[in-house]
Amino acid sequence: MKVMLDTNIIISAALFPGGRAAQALMKALNPPFEPVVCDYVIDELHRKFHEKFPNKLTELEAFLYNFLGLVELVSTPEEENPSEEKIRDIKDRPILRAALNAHADIFLTGDKDFLESSVTDPRIIGVAAFLDM
């Protein structure tokens, strides 16, 4: 079962390794799950850390060095998908596009724009619900 990981899950897991997002990430890294992340999310991680956590860039690079060896990295297609219109934040739409292109079964996120959308494919799920699966 493919699980697309959103930026906020990875940030939370990197900054708070004992937290619930880190637990969800660890679960997603193990069978029966197949973790997937897109290049757009990796770029967004770098941007967010530069903006909000510039003193944690070394930790991010160390985290990504290990993390990227454990997940499938997919590219974000240029061509828009009609499902994207269900996502309020235009900046989040490429992530949904990548999830659809990667045939993700689950999209793991803490982002309300995704969680409150009417998107059903992939199944959008938060940390608590994922940990309860």
Short mmCIF file of C-alpha atoms in Angstrom, two decimals:
data_model
loop_
_atom_site.label_atom_id
_atom_site.label_comp_id
_atom_site.label_asym_id
_atom_site.label_seq_id
_atom_site.Cartn_x
_atom_site.Cartn_y
_atom_site.Cartn_z
CA MET A 1 0.00 0.00 0.00
CA LYS A 2 1.67 3.21 -1.19
CA VAL A 3 1.74 6.11 1.27
CA MET A 4 2.59 9.60 0.00
CA LEU A 5 4.17 11.66 2.76
CA ASP A 6 3.41 15.37 3.07
CA THR A 7 5.93 18.05 4.00
CA ASN A 8 4.48 18.73 7.45
CA ILE A 9 4.78 15.07 8.47
CA ILE A 10 8.46 15.03 7.53
CA ILE A 11 9.18 18.36 9.25
CA SER A 12 7.48 17.21 12.45
CA ALA A 13 9.27 13.86 12.38
CA ALA A 14 12.65 15.51 11.78
CA LEU A 15 12.22 18.11 14.52
CA PHE A 16 10.40 15.92 17.06
CA PRO A 17 11.70 12.35 16.68
CA GLY A 18 9.69 11.18 19.70
CA GLY A 19 6.40 12.65 18.49
CA ARG A 20 3.31 11.16 16.87
CA ALA A 21 4.29 12.30 13.36
CA ALA A 22 7.60 10.45 13.77
CA GLN A 23 5.69 7.35 14.89
CA ALA A 24 3.46 7.62 11.81
CA LEU A 25 6.50 8.07 9.58
CA MET A 26 8.15 4.98 11.09
CA LYS A 27 4.96 3.01 10.50
CA ALA A 28 4.84 4.19 6.87
CA LEU A 29 8.44 3.03 6.36
CA ASN A 30 7.53 -0.57 7.15
CA PRO A 31 5.49 -3.23 5.34
CA PRO A 32 2.75 -3.43 4.27
CA PHE A 33 3.35 0.23 3.46
CA GLU A 34 5.52 1.60 0.66
CA PRO A 35 6.53 5.20 1.45
CA VAL A 36 6.61 7.72 -1.38
CA VAL A 37 7.73 11.34 -1.42
CA CYS A 38 7.85 13.74 -4.33
CA ASP A 39 10.60 16.13 -5.38
CA TYR A 40 8.25 19.07 -4.73
CA VAL A 41 8.05 18.07 -1.04
CA ILE A 42 11.85 17.83 -0.79
CA ASP A 43 12.17 21.32 -2.30
CA GLU A 44 9.50 22.59 0.08
CA LEU A 45 11.36 21.05 3.04
CA HIS A 46 14.47 23.00 2.12
CA ARG A 47 12.49 26.24 1.71
CA LYS A 48 10.66 25.81 5.04
CA PHE A 49 13.82 25.01 6.96
CA HIS A 50 15.62 28.02 5.44
CA GLU A 51 12.68 30.27 6.41
CA LYS A 52 11.71 28.91 9.82
CA PHE A 53 14.57 26.77 11.12
CA PRO A 54 17.83 28.09 9.64
CA ASN A 55 19.78 26.81 12.64
CA LYS A 56 18.53 23.26 11.92
CA LEU A 57 19.76 22.88 8.32
CA THR A 58 22.48 20.40 9.30
CA GLU A 59 19.88 18.25 11.06
CA LEU A 60 17.66 18.39 7.98
CA GLU A 61 20.47 17.24 5.70
CA ALA A 62 21.36 14.38 8.07
CA PHE A 63 17.71 13.38 8.25
CA LEU A 64 17.29 13.48 4.46
CA TYR A 65 20.50 11.51 3.92
CA ASN A 66 18.96 8.58 5.80
CA PHE A 67 15.33 9.18 4.85
CA LEU A 68 15.78 9.32 1.06
CA GLY A 69 17.33 5.86 1.08
CA LEU A 70 14.11 4.45 2.58
CA VAL A 71 11.46 6.00 0.36
CA GLU A 72 10.55 6.08 -3.30
CA LEU A 73 11.28 9.54 -4.67
CA VAL A 74 8.91 10.50 -7.49
CA SER A 75 8.81 13.52 -9.74
CA THR A 76 5.97 16.01 -9.74
CA PRO A 77 4.21 16.13 -13.12
CA GLU A 78 3.81 19.49 -14.82
CA GLU A 79 0.34 18.77 -16.18
CA GLU A 80 -2.47 19.62 -13.78
CA ASN A 81 -5.10 17.10 -12.72
CA PRO A 82 -8.82 18.03 -12.36
CA SER A 83 -8.81 16.68 -8.76
CA GLU A 84 -6.45 19.49 -7.78
CA GLU A 85 -9.29 21.99 -7.83
CA LYS A 86 -10.56 20.40 -4.61
CA ILE A 87 -7.47 21.70 -2.78
CA ARG A 88 -7.81 25.31 -1.54
CA ASP A 89 -4.10 26.14 -1.34
CA ILE A 90 -2.70 26.35 -4.87
CA LYS A 91 0.82 25.67 -3.54
CA ASP A 92 -0.36 22.24 -2.28
CA ARG A 93 -1.83 21.10 -5.57
CA PRO A 94 1.43 19.77 -7.08
CA ILE A 95 1.75 17.38 -4.13
CA LEU A 96 -1.68 15.90 -4.85
CA ARG A 97 -0.70 15.69 -8.52
CA ALA A 98 2.41 13.71 -7.59
CA ALA A 99 0.40 11.41 -5.31
CA LEU A 100 -2.04 10.67 -8.12
CA ASN A 101 0.78 10.10 -10.60
CA ALA A 102 2.54 7.72 -8.16
CA HIS A 103 -0.74 5.80 -7.63
CA ALA A 104 -0.59 6.40 -3.88
CA ASP A 105 -3.29 4.66 -1.88
CA ILE A 106 -2.92 6.97 1.13
CA PHE A 107 -1.80 10.57 1.49
CA LEU A 108 -0.48 11.13 5.02
CA THR A 109 -0.73 14.77 6.10
CA GLY A 110 -1.51 17.17 8.90
CA ASP A 111 -2.58 19.92 6.48
CA LYS A 112 -6.21 20.99 6.96
CA ASP A 113 -6.47 22.02 3.30
CA PHE A 114 -5.99 18.37 2.38
CA LEU A 115 -7.85 16.85 5.32
CA GLU A 116 -10.92 19.04 4.75
CA SER A 117 -10.96 18.57 0.98
CA SER A 118 -13.39 16.26 -0.78
CA VAL A 119 -10.54 14.31 -2.40
CA THR A 120 -11.09 10.56 -2.02
CA ASP A 121 -8.32 9.22 -4.24
CA PRO A 122 -5.85 8.89 -2.71
CA ARG A 123 -7.36 8.51 0.75
CA ILE A 124 -6.25 11.55 2.75
CA ILE A 125 -5.52 10.70 6.35
CA GLY A 126 -4.06 12.39 9.43
CA VAL A 127 -1.50 11.06 11.87
CA ALA A 128 -3.91 9.76 14.51
CA ALA A 129 -6.05 7.87 12.00
CA PHE A 130 -2.96 6.41 10.31
CA LEU A 131 -1.56 5.21 13.63
CA ASP A 132 -4.94 3.60 14.41
CA MET A 133 -4.91 1.60 11.15
#
